[in-house]
Short mmCIF file of C-alpha atoms in Angstrom, two decimals:
data_model
loop_
_atom_site.label_atom_id
_atom_site.label_comp_id
_atom_site.label_asym_id
_atom_site.label_seq_id
_atom_site.Cartn_x
_atom_site.Cartn_y
_atom_site.Cartn_z
CA UNK A 1 -12.63 -19.42 15.31
CA UNK A 2 -13.46 -21.45 12.26
CA UNK A 3 -11.91 -24.91 12.41
CA UNK A 4 -12.56 -25.90 8.79
CA UNK A 5 -13.06 -23.06 6.33
CA UNK A 6 -14.16 -25.46 3.58
CA UNK A 7 -17.16 -26.53 5.66
CA UNK A 8 -18.07 -23.01 6.77
CA UNK A 9 -21.65 -21.98 6.00
CA UNK A 10 -21.00 -18.90 3.82
CA UNK A 11 -23.97 -16.80 2.68
CA UNK A 12 -22.45 -16.83 -0.81
CA UNK A 13 -19.84 -19.57 -0.76
CA UNK A 14 -16.75 -19.25 -2.97
CA UNK A 15 -15.71 -22.26 -5.01
CA UNK A 16 -13.61 -24.90 -3.25
CA UNK A 17 -10.67 -24.15 -5.57
CA UNK A 18 -10.85 -20.47 -4.55
CA UNK A 19 -10.78 -21.44 -0.87
CA UNK A 20 -7.80 -23.74 -1.41
CA UNK A 21 -5.96 -20.99 -3.29
CA UNK A 22 -6.68 -18.46 -0.52
CA UNK A 23 -5.52 -20.84 2.22
CA UNK A 24 -2.38 -21.62 0.20
CA UNK A 25 -1.64 -17.88 -0.09
CA UNK A 26 -2.17 -17.40 3.66
CA UNK A 27 0.16 -20.34 4.34
CA UNK A 28 2.84 -18.82 2.08
CA UNK A 29 2.50 -15.52 3.95
CA UNK A 30 2.90 -17.33 7.28
CA UNK A 31 -0.64 -16.46 8.44
CA UNK A 32 -1.80 -20.08 8.51
CA UNK A 33 0.13 -23.16 9.68
CA UNK A 34 0.43 -26.43 7.77
CA UNK A 35 -2.48 -27.65 9.92
CA UNK A 36 -4.58 -24.69 8.64
CA UNK A 37 -4.51 -23.00 12.05
CA UNK A 38 -4.11 -19.25 12.35
CA UNK A 39 -0.58 -18.31 13.43
CA UNK A 40 0.37 -15.36 15.66
CA UNK A 41 1.20 -13.44 12.49
CA UNK A 42 -2.20 -14.43 11.05
CA UNK A 43 -3.97 -13.14 14.15
CA UNK A 44 -2.16 -9.81 13.78
CA UNK A 45 -2.99 -9.71 10.06
CA UNK A 46 -6.68 -10.34 10.78
CA UNK A 47 -6.88 -6.90 12.41
CA UNK A 48 -6.32 -5.16 9.06
CA UNK A 49 -9.07 -4.71 6.45
CA UNK A 50 -6.61 -5.20 3.59
CA UNK A 51 -5.52 -7.83 1.14
CA UNK A 52 -3.30 -10.22 3.17
CA UNK A 53 -0.30 -9.48 0.92
CA UNK A 54 -0.55 -5.78 1.76
CA UNK A 55 -0.93 -6.48 5.47
CA UNK A 56 2.10 -8.77 5.34
CA UNK A 57 4.08 -5.93 3.74
CA UNK A 58 3.04 -3.54 6.54
CA UNK A 59 4.14 -6.01 9.20
CA UNK A 60 7.39 -6.72 7.35
CA UNK A 61 7.98 -2.97 7.08
CA UNK A 62 7.54 -2.59 10.83
CA UNK A 63 10.01 -5.42 11.39
CA UNK A 64 12.55 -3.87 8.98
CA UNK A 65 12.22 -0.33 10.36
CA UNK A 66 10.39 1.12 7.35
CA UNK A 67 6.75 0.86 8.39
CA UNK A 68 6.06 4.54 7.68
CA UNK A 69 7.15 4.16 4.07
CA UNK A 70 5.21 0.92 3.56
CA UNK A 71 2.03 2.47 5.00
CA UNK A 72 2.42 5.38 2.63
CA UNK A 73 2.90 3.18 -0.42
CA UNK A 74 -0.05 0.96 0.49
CA UNK A 75 -2.24 4.02 1.06
CA UNK A 76 -1.33 5.31 -2.38
CA UNK A 77 -1.96 2.02 -4.22
CA UNK A 78 -5.32 1.53 -2.47
CA UNK A 79 -6.82 4.56 -4.20
CA UNK A 80 -7.01 5.83 -7.73
CA UNK A 81 -4.04 6.95 -9.81
CA UNK A 82 -2.48 10.08 -8.31
CA UNK A 83 -0.91 11.15 -11.61
CA UNK A 84 -2.87 13.47 -13.85
CA UNK A 85 -2.10 12.64 -17.49
CA UNK A 86 -3.82 15.18 -19.74
CA UNK A 87 -5.52 14.13 -22.97
CA UNK A 88 -3.85 16.92 -24.93
CA UNK A 89 -0.59 15.59 -26.45
CA UNK A 90 1.40 18.76 -25.71
CA UNK A 91 0.22 18.82 -22.07
CA UNK A 92 0.95 15.08 -21.80
CA UNK A 93 4.59 15.71 -22.64
CA UNK A 94 4.71 18.53 -20.09
CA UNK A 95 3.18 16.23 -17.45
CA UNK A 96 5.70 13.49 -18.19
CA UNK A 97 8.56 15.96 -17.77
CA UNK A 98 7.19 17.14 -14.42
CA UNK A 99 6.55 13.56 -13.25
CA UNK A 100 10.10 12.58 -14.22
CA UNK A 101 11.51 14.40 -11.18
CA UNK A 102 9.74 11.87 -8.93
CA UNK A 103 11.02 8.85 -10.83
CA UNK A 104 12.88 6.24 -8.79
CA UNK A 105 15.14 3.60 -10.29
CA UNK A 106 13.83 1.24 -7.58
CA UNK A 107 10.44 1.15 -9.30
CA UNK A 108 6.94 2.61 -9.40
CA UNK A 109 6.21 2.06 -5.71
CA UNK A 110 9.22 4.09 -4.64
CA UNK A 111 8.23 6.70 -7.24
CA UNK A 112 4.87 6.98 -5.44
CA UNK A 113 6.75 7.43 -2.18
CA UNK A 114 8.77 10.27 -3.75
CA UNK A 115 5.55 11.99 -4.83
CA UNK A 116 4.15 11.63 -1.31
CA UNK A 117 7.25 13.13 0.26
CA UNK A 118 7.06 16.12 -2.09
CA UNK A 119 3.33 16.49 -1.39
CA UNK A 120 3.85 16.42 2.39
CA UNK A 121 6.79 18.86 2.18
CA UNK A 122 4.94 21.22 -0.17
CA UNK A 123 1.89 23.40 0.31
CA UNK A 124 -0.55 20.48 -0.29
CA UNK A 125 -2.76 22.85 -2.26
CA UNK A 126 -4.84 22.13 -5.33
CA UNK A 127 -2.78 24.68 -7.24
CA UNK A 128 0.47 22.90 -6.35
CA UNK A 129 -1.05 19.57 -7.40
CA UNK A 130 -2.18 21.04 -10.72
CA UNK A 131 1.31 22.40 -11.35
CA UNK A 132 2.74 18.96 -10.58
CA UNK A 133 0.07 17.21 -12.69
CA UNK A 134 -1.13 15.33 -9.62
CA UNK A 135 -4.70 14.57 -8.53
CA UNK A 136 -5.26 16.49 -5.30
CA UNK A 137 -8.42 14.57 -4.43
CA UNK A 138 -6.62 11.22 -4.80
CA UNK A 139 -3.72 12.36 -2.62
CA UNK A 140 -6.19 13.54 0.02
CA UNK A 141 -7.89 10.14 -0.10
CA UNK A 142 -4.51 8.42 0.35
CA UNK A 143 -3.81 10.69 3.34
CA UNK A 144 -7.09 9.59 4.94
CA UNK A 145 -6.37 5.89 4.27
CA UNK A 146 -2.88 6.34 5.70
CA UNK A 147 -4.26 8.01 8.83
CA UNK A 148 -6.60 5.04 9.39
CA UNK A 149 -3.78 2.54 8.84
CA UNK A 150 -1.55 4.38 11.32
CA UNK A 151 -4.34 4.14 13.90
CA UNK A 152 -4.79 0.42 13.18
CA UNK A 153 -1.05 -0.15 13.58
CA UNK A 154 -1.05 1.63 16.93
CA UNK A 155 -4.06 -0.41 18.08
CA UNK A 156 -2.36 -3.66 17.03
CA UNK A 157 0.97 -2.75 18.64
CA UNK A 158 2.78 -2.41 15.29
CA UNK A 159 5.74 -0.06 15.68
CA UNK A 160 6.16 2.47 12.87
CA UNK A 161 9.58 3.86 12.03
CA UNK A 162 10.91 5.73 9.03
CA UNK A 163 14.04 5.14 6.98
CA UNK A 164 15.82 6.36 3.88
CA UNK A 165 17.03 2.79 3.17
CA UNK A 166 15.05 1.89 0.05
CA UNK A 167 16.52 -1.64 0.09
CA UNK A 168 14.57 -2.37 3.28
CA UNK A 169 11.44 -0.84 1.75
CA UNK A 170 11.86 -3.13 -1.26
CA UNK A 171 12.48 -6.14 1.02
CA UNK A 172 9.27 -5.44 2.95
CA UNK A 173 7.28 -5.16 -0.27
CA UNK A 174 8.76 -8.39 -1.59
CA UNK A 175 7.77 -10.50 1.43
#
């Protein structure tokens, strides 16, 4: 591995302040020790092609028994907006009313999870998505991202379980 990231010969080196900030973030996430050495958690995180904060949430979700939900949320936030908000004012109001049924008091991320659950339970058709004012293409992209993340988790030995306990989902996202 790299012993000193600040002396690494990057092709296009980031500024030293950027490197310090990144190392500080990795330390706060538990991926790097105080001696700037990769921890066991950091080695596990390195297997994911995601922002370290998102990877940390996946691993926290696995630990808290809500890895399935965290993977879903991360898949949805990694793509484009899944909500279709029409330009027409009248249709906008209709879309907001339809979207309201997915609303979660726990916040936008749990709202996304509610949309996903409805999408997976429904016909998953373009017509259904149009009726729900959802972007079918963006949901399909999220499904593909999620499939890849599930495979990565299996390859890294990360156990995926599902829960209805939204407090644990929120805890995993907050880590």
